[in-house]
Structures are given as C-alpha cells and as structure tokens.
mmCIF file of C-alpha atoms in Angstrom:
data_model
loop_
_atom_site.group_PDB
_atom_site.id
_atom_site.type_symbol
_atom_site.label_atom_id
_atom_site.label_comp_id
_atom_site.label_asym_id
_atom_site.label_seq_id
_atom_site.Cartn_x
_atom_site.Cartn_y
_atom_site.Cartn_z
ATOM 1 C CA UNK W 1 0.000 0.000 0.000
ATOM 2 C CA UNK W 2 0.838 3.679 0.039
ATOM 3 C CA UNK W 3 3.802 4.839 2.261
ATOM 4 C CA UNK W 4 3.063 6.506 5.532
ATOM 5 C CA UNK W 5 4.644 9.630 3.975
ATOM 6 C CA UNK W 6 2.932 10.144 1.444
ATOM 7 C CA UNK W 7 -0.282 9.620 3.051
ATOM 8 C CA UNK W 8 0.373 12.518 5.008
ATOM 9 C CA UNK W 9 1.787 14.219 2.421
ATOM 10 C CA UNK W 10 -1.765 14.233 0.513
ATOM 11 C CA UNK W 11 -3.548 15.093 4.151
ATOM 12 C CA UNK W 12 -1.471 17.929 4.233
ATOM 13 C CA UNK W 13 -1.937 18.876 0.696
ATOM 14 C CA UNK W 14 -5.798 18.532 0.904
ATOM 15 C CA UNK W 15 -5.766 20.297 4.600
ATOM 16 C CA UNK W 16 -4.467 23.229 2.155
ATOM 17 C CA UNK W 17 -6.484 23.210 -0.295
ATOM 18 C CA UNK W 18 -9.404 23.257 1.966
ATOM 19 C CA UNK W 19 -8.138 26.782 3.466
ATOM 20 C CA UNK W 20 -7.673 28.276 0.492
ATOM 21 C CA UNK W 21 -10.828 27.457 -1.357
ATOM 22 C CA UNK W 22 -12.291 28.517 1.932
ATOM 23 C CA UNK W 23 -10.887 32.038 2.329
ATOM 24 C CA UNK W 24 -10.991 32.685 -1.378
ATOM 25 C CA UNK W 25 -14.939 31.884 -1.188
ATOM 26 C CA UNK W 26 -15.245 33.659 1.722
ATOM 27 C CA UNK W 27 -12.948 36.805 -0.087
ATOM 28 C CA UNK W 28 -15.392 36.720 -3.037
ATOM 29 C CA UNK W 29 -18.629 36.190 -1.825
ATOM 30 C CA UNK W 30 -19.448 39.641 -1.967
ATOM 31 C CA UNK W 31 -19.406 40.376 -5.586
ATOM 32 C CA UNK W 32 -18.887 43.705 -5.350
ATOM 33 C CA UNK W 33 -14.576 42.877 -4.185
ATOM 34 C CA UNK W 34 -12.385 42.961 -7.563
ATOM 35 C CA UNK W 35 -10.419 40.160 -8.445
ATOM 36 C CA UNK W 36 -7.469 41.957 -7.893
ATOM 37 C CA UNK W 37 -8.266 42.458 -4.468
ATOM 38 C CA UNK W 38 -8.361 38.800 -3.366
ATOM 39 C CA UNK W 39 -5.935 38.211 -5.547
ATOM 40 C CA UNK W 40 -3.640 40.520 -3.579
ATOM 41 C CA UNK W 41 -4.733 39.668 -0.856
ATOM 42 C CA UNK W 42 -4.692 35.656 -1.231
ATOM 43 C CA UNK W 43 -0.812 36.720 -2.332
ATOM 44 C CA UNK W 44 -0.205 38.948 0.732
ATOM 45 C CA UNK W 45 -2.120 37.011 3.478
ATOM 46 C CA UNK W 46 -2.087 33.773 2.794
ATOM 47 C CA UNK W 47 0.957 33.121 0.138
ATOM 48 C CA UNK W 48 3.564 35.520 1.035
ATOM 49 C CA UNK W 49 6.406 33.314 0.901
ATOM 50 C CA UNK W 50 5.352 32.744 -2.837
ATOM 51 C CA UNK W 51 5.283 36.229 -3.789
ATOM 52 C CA UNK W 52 8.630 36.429 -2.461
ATOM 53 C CA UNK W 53 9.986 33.793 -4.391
ATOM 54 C CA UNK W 54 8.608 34.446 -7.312
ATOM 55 C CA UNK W 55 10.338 38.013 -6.823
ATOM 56 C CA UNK W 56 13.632 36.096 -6.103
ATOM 57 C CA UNK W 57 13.177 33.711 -9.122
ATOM 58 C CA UNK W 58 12.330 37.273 -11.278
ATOM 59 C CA UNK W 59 15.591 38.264 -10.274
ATOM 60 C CA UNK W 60 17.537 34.964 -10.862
ATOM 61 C CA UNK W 61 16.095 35.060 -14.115
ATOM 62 C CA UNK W 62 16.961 37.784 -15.032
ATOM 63 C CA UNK W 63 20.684 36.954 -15.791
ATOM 64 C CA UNK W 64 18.807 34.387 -18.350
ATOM 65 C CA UNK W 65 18.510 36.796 -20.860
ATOM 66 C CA UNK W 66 22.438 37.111 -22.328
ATOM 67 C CA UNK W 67 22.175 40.544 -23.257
ATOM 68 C CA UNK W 68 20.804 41.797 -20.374
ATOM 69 C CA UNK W 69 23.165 39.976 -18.620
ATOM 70 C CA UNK W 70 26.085 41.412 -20.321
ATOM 71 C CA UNK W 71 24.642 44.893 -19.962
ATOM 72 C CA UNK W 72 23.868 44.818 -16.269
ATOM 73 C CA UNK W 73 27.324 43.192 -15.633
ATOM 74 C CA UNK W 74 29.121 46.250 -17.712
ATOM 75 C CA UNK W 75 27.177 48.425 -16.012
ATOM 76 C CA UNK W 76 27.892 46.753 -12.569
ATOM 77 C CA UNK W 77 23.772 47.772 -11.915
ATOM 78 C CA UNK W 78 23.331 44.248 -10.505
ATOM 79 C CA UNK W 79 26.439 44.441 -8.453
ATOM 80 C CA UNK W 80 26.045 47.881 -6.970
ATOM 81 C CA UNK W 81 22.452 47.979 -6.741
ATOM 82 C CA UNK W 82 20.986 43.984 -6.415
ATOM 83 C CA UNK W 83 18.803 45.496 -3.649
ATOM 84 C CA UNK W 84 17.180 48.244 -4.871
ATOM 85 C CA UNK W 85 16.033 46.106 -8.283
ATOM 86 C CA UNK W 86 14.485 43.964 -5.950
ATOM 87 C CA UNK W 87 12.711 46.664 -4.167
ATOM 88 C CA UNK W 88 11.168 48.335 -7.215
ATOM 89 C CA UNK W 89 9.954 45.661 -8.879
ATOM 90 C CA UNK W 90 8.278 44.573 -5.176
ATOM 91 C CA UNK W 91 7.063 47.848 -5.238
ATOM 92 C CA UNK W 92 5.764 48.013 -9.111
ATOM 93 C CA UNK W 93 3.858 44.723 -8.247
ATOM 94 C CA UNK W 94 2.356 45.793 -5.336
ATOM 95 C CA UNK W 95 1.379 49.108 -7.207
ATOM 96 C CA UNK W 96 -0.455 46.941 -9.361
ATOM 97 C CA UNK W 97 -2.337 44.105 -7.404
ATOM 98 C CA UNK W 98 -3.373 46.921 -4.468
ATOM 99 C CA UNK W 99 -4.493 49.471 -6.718
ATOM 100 C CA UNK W 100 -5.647 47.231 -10.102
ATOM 101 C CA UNK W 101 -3.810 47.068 -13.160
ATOM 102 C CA UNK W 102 -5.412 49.701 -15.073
ATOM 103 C CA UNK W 103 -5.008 52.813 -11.835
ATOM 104 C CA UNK W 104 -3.747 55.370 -12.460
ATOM 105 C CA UNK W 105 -0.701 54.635 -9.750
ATOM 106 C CA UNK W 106 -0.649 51.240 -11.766
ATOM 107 C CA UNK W 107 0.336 52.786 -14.951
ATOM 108 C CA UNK W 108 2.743 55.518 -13.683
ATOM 109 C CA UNK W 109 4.506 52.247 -11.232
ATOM 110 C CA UNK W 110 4.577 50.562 -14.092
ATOM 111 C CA UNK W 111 5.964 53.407 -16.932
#
C-alpha cells in the first residue's frame, strides 16, 4: 500500500487546499470585491512566501537573458544595486495588485 509519507503528504496537501478554497470563497462572496483584491490579498495574506519567491526567481532570471546579462554586468547595476532592483519591482507589483492594473498609480509604477 501507500507509504506513511505520502499519506500525510496528501492530508497535508488537501488540509491546504481546503483553506484556500475557503478564504478565497469567503474573499469573493461579496461580488462587489475585484479580483485583484483577493488576488492581492490571497498573495499577501495567505501566500507571502510565494510572492517572495517568485520576486527572487524574477531576479535569478533575469541573468537568463544574455544581453541583459552582459549589460547589467558592464554596467555593474546588478552588483552595486541587487537590492534596490528587488525593491522596485516589489514595489511596481504591489502598485499593481493593491491598486488594479489599469489605476492610475498602476500605470505611472509601471511606466
């Protein structure tokens, strides 16, 4: 039969995905709440170690691309200023699931 382990590995996996059907019905009953708003809130509340992985992987990724590469490594942008990339773009994406994609704080975070 199945391992111990991964019997609780699919309890624990079905425990979650209780809670988060759960709070996201319970976000959106009220029709009247945007999508963006549980969104960022599901991303803020519930799934914040995501988001900041995601940013991470953003980052990581980043270095991918060969010509940006190359240019942020002549530059020395990375090198010099690794934490302050990070920050915008946390701070763009924010911008845009708080506010909605199409506010105006949206577009000028985003410009």
């Amino acid at each position: 039969g199945p391992s111990p382990f991964f019997l609780l590995l699919a309890t624990v996996l079905h425990i979650v995905q209780q809670h988060f059907r759960f709070r996201y019905d319970r976000l959106h009953k009220n029709n009247s709440t945007p999508p963006s708003t549980v969104l960022a809130n599901l991303l803020s509340y519930d799934l914040p170690y995501v988001t900041r992985l995601s940013l991470e992987l953003g980052q990581f990724r980043t270095f991918g691309i060969p010509t940006i590469s190359r240019l942020l490594h002549a530059t020395r942008e990375y090198e010099d200023s690794c934490g302050r990339r990070y920050d915008d773009t946390d701070l763009i994406l924010r911008e845009i699931l708080e506010n909605g994609s199409t506010s105006e704080r949206a577009r000028k975070a985003n410009s």
